[in-house]
Coordinates of C-alpha atoms and ligand atoms in Angstrom, one line a residue:
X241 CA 5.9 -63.0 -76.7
X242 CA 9.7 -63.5 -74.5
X243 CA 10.5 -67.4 -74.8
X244 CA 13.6 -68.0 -72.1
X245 CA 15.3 -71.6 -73.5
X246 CA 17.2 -73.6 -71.0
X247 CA 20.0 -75.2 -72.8
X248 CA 21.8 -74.4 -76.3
X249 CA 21.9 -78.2 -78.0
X250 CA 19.9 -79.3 -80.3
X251 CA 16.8 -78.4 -78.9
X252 CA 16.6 -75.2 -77.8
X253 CA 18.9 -74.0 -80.9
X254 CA 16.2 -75.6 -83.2
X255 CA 13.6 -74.4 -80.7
X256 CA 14.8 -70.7 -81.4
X257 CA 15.4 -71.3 -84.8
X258 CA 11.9 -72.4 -85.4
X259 CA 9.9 -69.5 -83.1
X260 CA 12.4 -67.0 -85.4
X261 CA 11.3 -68.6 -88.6
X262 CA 7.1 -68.6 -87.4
X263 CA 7.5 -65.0 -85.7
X264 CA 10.7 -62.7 -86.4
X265 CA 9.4 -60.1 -83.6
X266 CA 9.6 -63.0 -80.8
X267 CA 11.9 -62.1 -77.9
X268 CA 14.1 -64.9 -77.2
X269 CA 17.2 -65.9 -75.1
X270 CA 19.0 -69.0 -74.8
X271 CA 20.8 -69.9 -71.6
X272 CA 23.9 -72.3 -71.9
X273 CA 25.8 -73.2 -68.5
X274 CA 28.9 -74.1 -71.0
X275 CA 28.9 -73.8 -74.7
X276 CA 26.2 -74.2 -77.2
X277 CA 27.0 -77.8 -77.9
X278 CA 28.7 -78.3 -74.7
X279 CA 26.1 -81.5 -74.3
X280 CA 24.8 -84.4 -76.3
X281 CA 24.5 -82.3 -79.6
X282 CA 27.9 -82.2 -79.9
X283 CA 29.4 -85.1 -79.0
X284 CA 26.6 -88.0 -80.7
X285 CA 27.6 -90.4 -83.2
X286 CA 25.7 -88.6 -85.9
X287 CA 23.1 -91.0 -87.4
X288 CA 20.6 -88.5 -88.2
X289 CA 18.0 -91.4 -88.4
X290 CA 14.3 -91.8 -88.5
X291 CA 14.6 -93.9 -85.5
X292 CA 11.9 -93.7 -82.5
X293 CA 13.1 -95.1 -78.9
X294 CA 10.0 -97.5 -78.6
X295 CA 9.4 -100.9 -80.9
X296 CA 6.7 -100.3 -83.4
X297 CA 4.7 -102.9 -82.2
X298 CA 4.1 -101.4 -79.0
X299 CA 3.2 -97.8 -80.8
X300 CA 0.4 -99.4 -82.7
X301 CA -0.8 -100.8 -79.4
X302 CA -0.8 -97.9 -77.9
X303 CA -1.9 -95.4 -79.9
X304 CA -3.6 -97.6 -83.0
X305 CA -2.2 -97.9 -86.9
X306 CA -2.6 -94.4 -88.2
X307 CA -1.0 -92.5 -85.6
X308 CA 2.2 -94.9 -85.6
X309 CA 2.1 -94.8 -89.5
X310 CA 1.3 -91.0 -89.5
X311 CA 4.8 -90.8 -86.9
X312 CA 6.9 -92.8 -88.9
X313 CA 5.8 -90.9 -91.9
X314 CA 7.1 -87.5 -90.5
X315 CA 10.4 -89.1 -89.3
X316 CA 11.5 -90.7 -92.1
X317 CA 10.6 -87.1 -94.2
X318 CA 12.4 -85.4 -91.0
X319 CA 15.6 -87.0 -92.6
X320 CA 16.0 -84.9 -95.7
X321 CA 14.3 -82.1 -94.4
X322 CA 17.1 -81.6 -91.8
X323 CA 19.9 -81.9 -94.3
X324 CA 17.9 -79.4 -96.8
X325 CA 17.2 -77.0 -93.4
X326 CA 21.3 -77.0 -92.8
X327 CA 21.8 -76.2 -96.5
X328 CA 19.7 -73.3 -96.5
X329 CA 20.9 -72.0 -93.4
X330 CA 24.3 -72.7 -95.2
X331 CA 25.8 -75.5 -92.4
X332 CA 28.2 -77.7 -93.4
X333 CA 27.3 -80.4 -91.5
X334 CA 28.5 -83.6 -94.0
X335 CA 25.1 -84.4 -94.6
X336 CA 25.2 -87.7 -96.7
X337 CA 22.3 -89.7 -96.2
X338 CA 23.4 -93.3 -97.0
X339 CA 21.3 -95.0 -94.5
X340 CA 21.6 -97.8 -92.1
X341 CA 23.0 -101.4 -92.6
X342 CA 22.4 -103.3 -89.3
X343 CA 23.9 -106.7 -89.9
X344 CA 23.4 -110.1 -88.6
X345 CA 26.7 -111.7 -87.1
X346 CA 25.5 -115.3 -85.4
X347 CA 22.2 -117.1 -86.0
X348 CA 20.0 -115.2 -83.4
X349 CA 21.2 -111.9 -84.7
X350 CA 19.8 -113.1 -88.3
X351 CA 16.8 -115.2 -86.9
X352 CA 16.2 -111.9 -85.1
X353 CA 16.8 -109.1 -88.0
X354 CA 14.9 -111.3 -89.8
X355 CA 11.9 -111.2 -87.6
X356 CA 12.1 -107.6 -87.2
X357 CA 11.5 -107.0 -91.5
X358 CA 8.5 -109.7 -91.7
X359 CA 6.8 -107.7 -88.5
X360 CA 7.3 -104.1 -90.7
X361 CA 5.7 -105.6 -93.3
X362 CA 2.7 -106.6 -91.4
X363 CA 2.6 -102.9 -89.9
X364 CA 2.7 -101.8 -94.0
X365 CA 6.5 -100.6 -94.0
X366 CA 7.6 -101.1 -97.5
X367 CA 10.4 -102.8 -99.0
X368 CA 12.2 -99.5 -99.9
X369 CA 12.0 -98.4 -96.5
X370 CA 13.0 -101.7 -94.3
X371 CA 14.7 -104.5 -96.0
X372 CA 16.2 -107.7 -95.6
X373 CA 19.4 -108.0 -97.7
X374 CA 21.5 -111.4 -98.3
X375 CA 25.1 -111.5 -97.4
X376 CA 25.9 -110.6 -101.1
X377 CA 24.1 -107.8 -101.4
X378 CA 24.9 -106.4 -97.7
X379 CA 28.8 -107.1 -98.2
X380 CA 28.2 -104.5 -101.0
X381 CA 27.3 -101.7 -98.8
X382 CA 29.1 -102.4 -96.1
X383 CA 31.8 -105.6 -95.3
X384 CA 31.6 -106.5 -91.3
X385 CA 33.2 -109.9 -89.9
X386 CA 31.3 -112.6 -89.8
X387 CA 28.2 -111.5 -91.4
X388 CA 25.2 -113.7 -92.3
X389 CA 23.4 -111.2 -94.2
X390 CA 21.6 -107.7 -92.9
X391 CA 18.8 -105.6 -92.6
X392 CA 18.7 -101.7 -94.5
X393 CA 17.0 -98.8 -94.3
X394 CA 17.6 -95.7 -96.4
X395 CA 16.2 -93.1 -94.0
X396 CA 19.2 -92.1 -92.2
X397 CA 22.2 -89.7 -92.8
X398 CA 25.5 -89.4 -91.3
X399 CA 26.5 -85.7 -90.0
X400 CA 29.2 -84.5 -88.2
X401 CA 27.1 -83.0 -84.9
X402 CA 29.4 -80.7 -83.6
X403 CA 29.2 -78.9 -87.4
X404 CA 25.4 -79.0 -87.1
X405 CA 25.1 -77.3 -83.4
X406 CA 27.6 -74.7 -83.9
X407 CA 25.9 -73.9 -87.1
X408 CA 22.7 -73.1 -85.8
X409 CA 23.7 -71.6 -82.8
X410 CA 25.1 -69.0 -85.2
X411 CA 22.2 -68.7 -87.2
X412 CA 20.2 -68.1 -84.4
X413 CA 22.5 -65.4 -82.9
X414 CA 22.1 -64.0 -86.4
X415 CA 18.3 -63.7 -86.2
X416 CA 18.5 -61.9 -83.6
X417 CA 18.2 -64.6 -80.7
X418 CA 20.4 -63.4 -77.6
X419 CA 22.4 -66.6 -76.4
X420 CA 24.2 -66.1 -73.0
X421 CA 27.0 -69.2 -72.9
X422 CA 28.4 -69.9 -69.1
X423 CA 25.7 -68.9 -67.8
X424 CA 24.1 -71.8 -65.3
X425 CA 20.7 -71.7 -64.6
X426 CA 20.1 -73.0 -60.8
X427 CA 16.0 -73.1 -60.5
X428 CA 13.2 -72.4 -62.8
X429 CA 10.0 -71.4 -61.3
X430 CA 6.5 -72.1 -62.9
X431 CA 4.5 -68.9 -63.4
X432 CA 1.2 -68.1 -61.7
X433 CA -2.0 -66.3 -62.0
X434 CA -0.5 -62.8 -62.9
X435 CA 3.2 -63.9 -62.6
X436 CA 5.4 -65.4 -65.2
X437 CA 7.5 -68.1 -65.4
X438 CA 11.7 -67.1 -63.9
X439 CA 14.4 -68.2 -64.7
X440 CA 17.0 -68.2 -62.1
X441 CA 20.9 -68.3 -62.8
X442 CA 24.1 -67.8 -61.4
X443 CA 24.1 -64.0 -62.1
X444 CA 20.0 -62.8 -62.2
X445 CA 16.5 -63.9 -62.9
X446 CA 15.1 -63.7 -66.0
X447 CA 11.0 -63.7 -66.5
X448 CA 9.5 -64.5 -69.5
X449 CA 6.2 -65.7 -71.3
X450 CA 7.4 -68.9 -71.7
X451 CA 10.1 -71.0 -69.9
X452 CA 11.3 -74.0 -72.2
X453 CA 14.0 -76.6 -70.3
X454 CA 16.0 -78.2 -73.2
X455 CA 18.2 -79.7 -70.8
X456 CA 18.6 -83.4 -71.6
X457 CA 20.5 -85.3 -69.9
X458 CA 21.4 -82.9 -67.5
X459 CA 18.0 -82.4 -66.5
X460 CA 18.1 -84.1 -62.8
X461 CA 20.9 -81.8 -62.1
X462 CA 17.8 -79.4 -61.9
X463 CA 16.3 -79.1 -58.5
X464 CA 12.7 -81.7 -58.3
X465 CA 13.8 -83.0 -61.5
X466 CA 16.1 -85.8 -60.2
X467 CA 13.6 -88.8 -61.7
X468 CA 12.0 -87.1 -64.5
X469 CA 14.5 -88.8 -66.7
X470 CA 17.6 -91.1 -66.4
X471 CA 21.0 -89.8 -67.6
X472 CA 22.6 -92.7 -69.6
X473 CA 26.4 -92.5 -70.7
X474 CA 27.1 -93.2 -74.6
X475 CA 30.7 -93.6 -75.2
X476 CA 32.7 -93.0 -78.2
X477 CA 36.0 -93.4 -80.1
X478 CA 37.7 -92.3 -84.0
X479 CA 40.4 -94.2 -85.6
X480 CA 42.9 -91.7 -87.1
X481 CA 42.1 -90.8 -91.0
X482 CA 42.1 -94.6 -92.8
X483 CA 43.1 -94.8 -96.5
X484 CA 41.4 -95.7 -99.5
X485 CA 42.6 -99.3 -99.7
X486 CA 40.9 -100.3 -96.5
X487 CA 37.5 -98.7 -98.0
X488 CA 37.9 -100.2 -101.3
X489 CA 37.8 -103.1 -98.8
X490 CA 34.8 -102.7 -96.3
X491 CA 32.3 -100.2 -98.3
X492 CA 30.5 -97.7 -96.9
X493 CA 30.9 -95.8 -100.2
X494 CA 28.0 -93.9 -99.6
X495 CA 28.6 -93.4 -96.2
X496 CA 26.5 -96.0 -94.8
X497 CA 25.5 -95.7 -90.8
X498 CA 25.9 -98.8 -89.1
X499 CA 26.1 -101.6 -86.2
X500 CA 25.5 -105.2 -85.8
X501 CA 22.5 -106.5 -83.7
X502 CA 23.8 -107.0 -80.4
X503 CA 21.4 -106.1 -77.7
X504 CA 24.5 -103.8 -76.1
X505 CA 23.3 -100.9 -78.8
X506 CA 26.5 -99.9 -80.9
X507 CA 26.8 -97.5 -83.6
X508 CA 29.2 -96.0 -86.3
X509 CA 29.8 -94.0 -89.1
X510 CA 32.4 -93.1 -91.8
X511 CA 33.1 -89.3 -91.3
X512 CA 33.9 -87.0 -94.1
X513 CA 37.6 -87.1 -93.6
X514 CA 37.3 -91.2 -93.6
X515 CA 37.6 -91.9 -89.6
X516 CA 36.0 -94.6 -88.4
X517 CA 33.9 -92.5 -85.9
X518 CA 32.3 -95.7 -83.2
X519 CA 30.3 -95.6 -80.3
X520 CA 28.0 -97.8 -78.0
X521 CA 26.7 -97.9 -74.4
X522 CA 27.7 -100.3 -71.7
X523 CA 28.9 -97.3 -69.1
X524 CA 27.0 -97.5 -65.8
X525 CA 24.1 -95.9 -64.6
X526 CA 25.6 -93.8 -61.7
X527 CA 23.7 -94.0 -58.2
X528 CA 21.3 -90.9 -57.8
X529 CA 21.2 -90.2 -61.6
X530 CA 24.2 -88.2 -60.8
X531 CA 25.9 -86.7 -63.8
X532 CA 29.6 -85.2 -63.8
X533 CA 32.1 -84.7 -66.6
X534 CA 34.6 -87.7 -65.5
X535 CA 31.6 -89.6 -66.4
X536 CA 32.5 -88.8 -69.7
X537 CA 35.1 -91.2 -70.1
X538 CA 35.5 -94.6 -69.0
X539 CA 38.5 -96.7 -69.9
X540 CA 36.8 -100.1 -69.5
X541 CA 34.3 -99.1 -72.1
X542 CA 36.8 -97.2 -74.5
X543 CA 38.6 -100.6 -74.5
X544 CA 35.5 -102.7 -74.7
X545 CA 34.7 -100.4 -78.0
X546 CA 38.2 -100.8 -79.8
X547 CA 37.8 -104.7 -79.0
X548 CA 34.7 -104.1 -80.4
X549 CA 35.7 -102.0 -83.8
X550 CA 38.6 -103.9 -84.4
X551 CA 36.7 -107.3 -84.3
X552 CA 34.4 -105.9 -87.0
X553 CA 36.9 -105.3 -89.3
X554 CA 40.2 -107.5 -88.4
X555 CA 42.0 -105.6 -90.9
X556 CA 42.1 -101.9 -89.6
X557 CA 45.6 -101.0 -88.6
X558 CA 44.7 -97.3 -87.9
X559 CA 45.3 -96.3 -84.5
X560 CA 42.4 -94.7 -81.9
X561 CA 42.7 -91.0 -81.6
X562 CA 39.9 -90.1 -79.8
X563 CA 37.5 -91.2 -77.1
X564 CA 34.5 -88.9 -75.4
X565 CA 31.1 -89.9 -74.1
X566 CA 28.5 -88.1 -72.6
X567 CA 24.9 -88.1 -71.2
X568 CA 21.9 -88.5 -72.8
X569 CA 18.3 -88.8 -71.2
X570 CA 15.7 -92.4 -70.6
X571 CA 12.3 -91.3 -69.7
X572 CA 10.6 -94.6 -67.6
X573 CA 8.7 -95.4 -70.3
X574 CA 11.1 -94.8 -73.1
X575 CA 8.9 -91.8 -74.8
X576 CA 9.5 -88.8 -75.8
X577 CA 7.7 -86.0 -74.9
X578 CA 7.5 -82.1 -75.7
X579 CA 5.2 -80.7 -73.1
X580 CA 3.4 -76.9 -72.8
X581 CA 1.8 -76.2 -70.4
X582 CA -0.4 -72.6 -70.7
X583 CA -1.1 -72.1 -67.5
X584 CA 2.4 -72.1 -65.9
X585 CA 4.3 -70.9 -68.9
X586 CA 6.4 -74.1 -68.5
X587 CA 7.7 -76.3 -71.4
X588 CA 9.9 -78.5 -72.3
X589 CA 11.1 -81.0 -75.1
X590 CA 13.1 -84.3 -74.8
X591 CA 13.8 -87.5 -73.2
X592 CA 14.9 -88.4 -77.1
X593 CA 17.6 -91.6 -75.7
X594 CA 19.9 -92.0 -78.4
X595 CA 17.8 -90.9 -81.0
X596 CA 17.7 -87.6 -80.6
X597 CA 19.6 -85.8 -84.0
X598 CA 16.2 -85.7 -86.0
X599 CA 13.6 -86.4 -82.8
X600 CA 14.9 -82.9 -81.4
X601 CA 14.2 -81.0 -84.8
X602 CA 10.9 -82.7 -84.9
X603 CA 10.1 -81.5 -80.9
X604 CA 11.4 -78.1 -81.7
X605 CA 8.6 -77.7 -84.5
X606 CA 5.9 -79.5 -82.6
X607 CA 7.0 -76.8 -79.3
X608 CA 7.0 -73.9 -81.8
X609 CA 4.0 -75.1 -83.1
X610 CA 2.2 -75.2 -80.1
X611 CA 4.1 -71.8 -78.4
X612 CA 2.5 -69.9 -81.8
X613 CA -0.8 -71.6 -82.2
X614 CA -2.0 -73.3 -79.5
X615 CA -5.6 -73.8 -81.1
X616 CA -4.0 -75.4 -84.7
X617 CA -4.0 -78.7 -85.3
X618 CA -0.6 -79.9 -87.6
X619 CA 1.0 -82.6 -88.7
X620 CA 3.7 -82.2 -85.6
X621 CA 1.3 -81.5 -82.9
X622 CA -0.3 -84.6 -83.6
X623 CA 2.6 -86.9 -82.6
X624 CA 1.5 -89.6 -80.0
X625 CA 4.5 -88.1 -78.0
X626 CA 3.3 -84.4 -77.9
X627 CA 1.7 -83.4 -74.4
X628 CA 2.8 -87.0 -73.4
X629 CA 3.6 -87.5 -69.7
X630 CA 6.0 -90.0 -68.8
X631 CA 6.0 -91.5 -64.9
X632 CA 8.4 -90.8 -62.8
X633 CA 11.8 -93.2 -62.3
X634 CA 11.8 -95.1 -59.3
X635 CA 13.4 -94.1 -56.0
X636 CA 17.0 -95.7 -55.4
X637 CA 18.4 -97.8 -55.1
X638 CA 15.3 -99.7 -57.4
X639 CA 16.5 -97.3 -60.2
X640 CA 20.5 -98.2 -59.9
X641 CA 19.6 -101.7 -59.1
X642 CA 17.2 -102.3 -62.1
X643 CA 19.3 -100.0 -65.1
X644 CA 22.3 -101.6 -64.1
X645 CA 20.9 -105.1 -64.1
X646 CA 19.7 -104.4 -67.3
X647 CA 23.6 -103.6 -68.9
X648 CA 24.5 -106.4 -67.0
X649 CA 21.9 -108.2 -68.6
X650 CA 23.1 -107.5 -72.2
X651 CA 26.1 -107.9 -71.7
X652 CA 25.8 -111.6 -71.0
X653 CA 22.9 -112.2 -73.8
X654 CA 25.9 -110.8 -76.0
X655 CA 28.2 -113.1 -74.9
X656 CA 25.8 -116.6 -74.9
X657 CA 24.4 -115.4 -78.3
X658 CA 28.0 -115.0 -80.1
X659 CA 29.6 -118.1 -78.7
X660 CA 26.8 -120.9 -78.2
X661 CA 24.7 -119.0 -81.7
X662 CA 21.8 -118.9 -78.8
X663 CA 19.2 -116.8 -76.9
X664 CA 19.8 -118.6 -73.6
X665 CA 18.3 -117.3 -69.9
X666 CA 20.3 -113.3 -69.9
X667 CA 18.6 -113.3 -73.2
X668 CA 14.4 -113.6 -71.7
X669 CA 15.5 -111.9 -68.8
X670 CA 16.9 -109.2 -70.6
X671 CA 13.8 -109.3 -73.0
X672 CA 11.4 -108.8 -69.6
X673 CA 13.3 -106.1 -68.3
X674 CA 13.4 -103.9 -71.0
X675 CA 9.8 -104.5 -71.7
X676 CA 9.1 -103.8 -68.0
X677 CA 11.0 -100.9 -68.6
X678 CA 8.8 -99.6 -72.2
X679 CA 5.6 -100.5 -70.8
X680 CA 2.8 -101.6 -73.5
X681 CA 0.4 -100.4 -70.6
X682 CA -2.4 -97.8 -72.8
X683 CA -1.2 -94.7 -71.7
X684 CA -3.5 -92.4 -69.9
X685 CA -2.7 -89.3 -72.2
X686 CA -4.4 -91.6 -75.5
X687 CA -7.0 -89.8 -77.1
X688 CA -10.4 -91.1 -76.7
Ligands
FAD155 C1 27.8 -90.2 -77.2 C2 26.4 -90.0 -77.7 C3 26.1 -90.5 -79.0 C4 24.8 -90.3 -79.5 N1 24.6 -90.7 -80.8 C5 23.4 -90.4 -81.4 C6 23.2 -90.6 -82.7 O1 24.1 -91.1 -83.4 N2 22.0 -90.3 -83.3 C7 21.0 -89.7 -82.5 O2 19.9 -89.5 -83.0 N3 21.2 -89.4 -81.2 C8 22.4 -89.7 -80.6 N4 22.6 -89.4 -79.3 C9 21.6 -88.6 -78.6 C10 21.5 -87.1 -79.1 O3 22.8 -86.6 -79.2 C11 20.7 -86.3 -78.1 O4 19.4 -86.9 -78.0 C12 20.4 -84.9 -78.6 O5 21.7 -84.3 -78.9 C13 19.8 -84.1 -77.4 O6 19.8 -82.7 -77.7 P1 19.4 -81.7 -76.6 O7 19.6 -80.4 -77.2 O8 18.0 -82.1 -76.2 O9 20.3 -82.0 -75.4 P2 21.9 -81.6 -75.2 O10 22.6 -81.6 -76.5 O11 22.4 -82.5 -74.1 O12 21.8 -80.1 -74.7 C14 21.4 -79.8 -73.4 C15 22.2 -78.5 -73.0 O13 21.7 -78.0 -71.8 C16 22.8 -77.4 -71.1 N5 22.4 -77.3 -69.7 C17 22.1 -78.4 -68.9 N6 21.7 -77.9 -67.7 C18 21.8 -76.6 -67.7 C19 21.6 -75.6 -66.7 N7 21.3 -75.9 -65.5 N8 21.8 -74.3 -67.1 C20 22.1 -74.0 -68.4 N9 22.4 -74.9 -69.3 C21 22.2 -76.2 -69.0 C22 23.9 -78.4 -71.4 O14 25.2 -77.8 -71.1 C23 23.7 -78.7 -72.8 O15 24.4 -78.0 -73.7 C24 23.9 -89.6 -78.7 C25 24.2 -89.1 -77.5 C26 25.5 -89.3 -76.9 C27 25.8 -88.8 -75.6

């Protein structure tokens, strides 16, 4: 069998990785308009987390209580097993897996954290997996400003991304996977009765069994695939080196991942050579789901995050040494989805948001499942999200208009909820909009 793989990140490394590791005789290439790594995979904020893009209350009304609990089962296993898969392929990828602390700064941030750990319970998440921890306790792992306590989970790691996708494009090279860099693939064409699926680039036209597009946020740059997704910036800074007297301070001794709970998502991690590494979204959705490399930056947002950073933890002095961002890919109903299809030879594997470090490991094994042995039923084939079909984004300017609304939107929940200690009006709108936007409709796909 030839696999052709449309982008070198996470997902089509992993995807190679995996076909290698199932069938050593496979034929496969790996196309990569820049470098592998060049997208998301190299540039994320490296919470390797067992974190899934849609609430848990709306999976079990979708899909029922054993497959959500069977999902968050393989996720929350999907942690270690990535940081024992980069040991053996011998990546160092600062693999420390010290969890999340997601703490409460005002009163609707706790009320809400709060909330979040009774609900778990009720869906039979355990103590050691989700917990509620007073201030005392949370000031131990991890010492924000302001904070009234905090919620913790021990299924996440910190990694240093770039590390990670390097590694593995290397491994794969060394398995024998041929992996063309700069080389941009314009069209890909589904295969017919008698005629495979092609792959056209730049240069030539490659045809191959299957076709797999791992191509993220950079997916509508594709022709016809302009609302399969939504490309969403994530932005991110990194204080210079910070001595040990300011950890002794704050924590994060074991490397702890962490944010508070605004509803503008922010995220950050100590790094190996003790940065402060710090991102979050609030960068518009461009008109057309356009994406372009001076998207990448945004100095409204780079100063919204050191604001942001340096209100955590008033006493950081270190100066910011480096900002980036990039693109990473909404679906309109917020699921995943890794899709084969036989008759075409087309596949594909994303639509992750910003949880994609360990989702794209776990799509590449569920593709590579299904690519090997179509007829065998596993543990990652039988993901709700596997052969999943998400609709289609609206046409603009409905899709400009209603993403950007809802930044706006959090934006101003933020602000009400840190200075009144409220959920006022942004808050319910906000609330309806995203809900609008995750849709607890059953989906279609469900089995019977
Ligand atoms: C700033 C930021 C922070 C994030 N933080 C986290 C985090 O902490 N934790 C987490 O779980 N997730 C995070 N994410 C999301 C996560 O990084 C992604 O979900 C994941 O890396 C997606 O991997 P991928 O391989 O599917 O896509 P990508 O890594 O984006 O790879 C797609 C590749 O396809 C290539 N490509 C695109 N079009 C073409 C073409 N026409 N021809 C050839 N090649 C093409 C691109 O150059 C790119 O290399 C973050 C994302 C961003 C942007």
């Amino acid at each position: 069998m030839d696999v052709a793989i449309v982008g070198g990140g996470f997902t089509g490394l992993w995807t190679a990785r995996e076909l290698k590791r199932r069938d050593p005789s496979l034929r496969i290439c790996v196309l990569e308009k820049s470098v592998c790594g060049f997208g998301a995979s190299g540039r994320n904020g490296g919470w390797a987390s067992a974190l899934f893009p849609i609430s848990d209350q709306i999976l079990v009304a979708r899909y029922g209580m054993d497959r959500f609990t069977h999902q968050r089962h393989v996720l929350e296993r999907s942690v270690g097993e990535l940081g024992e898969s980069a040991r053996a392929d011998r990546i160092d990828a600062h693999f420390s897996q010290g969890g999340t602390v997601v703490v409460a700064r005002n009163e609707v941030q706790a009320q809400r954290l709060r909330a979040s750990v009774e609900q778990s319970r009720q869906l039979g998440v355990a103590e050691s997996d989700f917990a509620w921890l007073e201030k005392s306790e949370a000031d131990q792992r991890a010492t924000l400003s302001n904070s009234l306590g905090a919620t913790y989970t021990p299924h996440c790691a910190r990694i240093h991304p770039a590390r990670l996708v390097r590694g593995l494009s290397d491994v794969d090279e060394s398995l024998g996977v041929q992996i063309f860099e700069d080389t941009h693939v314009t069209r890909i064409l589904p295969g017919t009765r008698g005629r495979q699926p092609e792959v056209v680039t730049v240069g030539g036209s490659i045809h191959a069994d299957f076709v797999v597009r791992a191509t993220e946020g950079f997916t509508p740059t594709l022709p016809g695939e302009r609302r399969t997704v939504a490309p969403f910036y994530s932005l991110m800074i990194a204080t210079e080196p910070l001595p040990d007297s300011f950890w002794d301070e704050v924590g994060f001794a074991h490397h702890e991942t962490f944010a508070d709970d605004r509803r503008l998502i922010i995220y950050g991690q100590r790094t190996k050579d003790n940065r402060f590494a710090f991102g979050g979204r609030g960068a518009s959705y461009h008109f057309g789901s356009t994406v372009e490399q001076r998207f990448d930056s945004d100095s409204r947002v780079f100063s919204m995050l050191e604001a942001i950073l340096r209100e955590l933890f008033p006493t950081l002095n270190g100066a910011i040494t480096y900002h980036w961002g990039g693109p990473l890919a909404m679906p309109r109903d917020q699921m995943p989805s890794v899709l084969v299809d036989f008759d075409t030879g087309m596949a594909s594997a994303g639509g992750y948001t910003g949880d994609g470090v360990v989702l794209s490991r776990v799509a590449s094994i569920a593709l590579a499942d299904l690519l090997t042995s179509p007829d065998t039923d596993t543990d990652f084939t039988r993901l709700p999200f596997v052969q999943h079909h998400s609709r289609r984004w609206e046409v603009e300017p409905l899709r400009w208009l209603g993403i950007n609304s809802a930044i706006r939107l959090a934006t101003m929940a933020d602000r009400t909820e840190q200075r009144r200690g409220v959920d006022g009006r942004a808050s319910r709108w906000y609330e309806r909009l995203a809900s609008a936007g995750s849709d607890s409709r059953p989906d279609p796909s469900r089995d019977a």
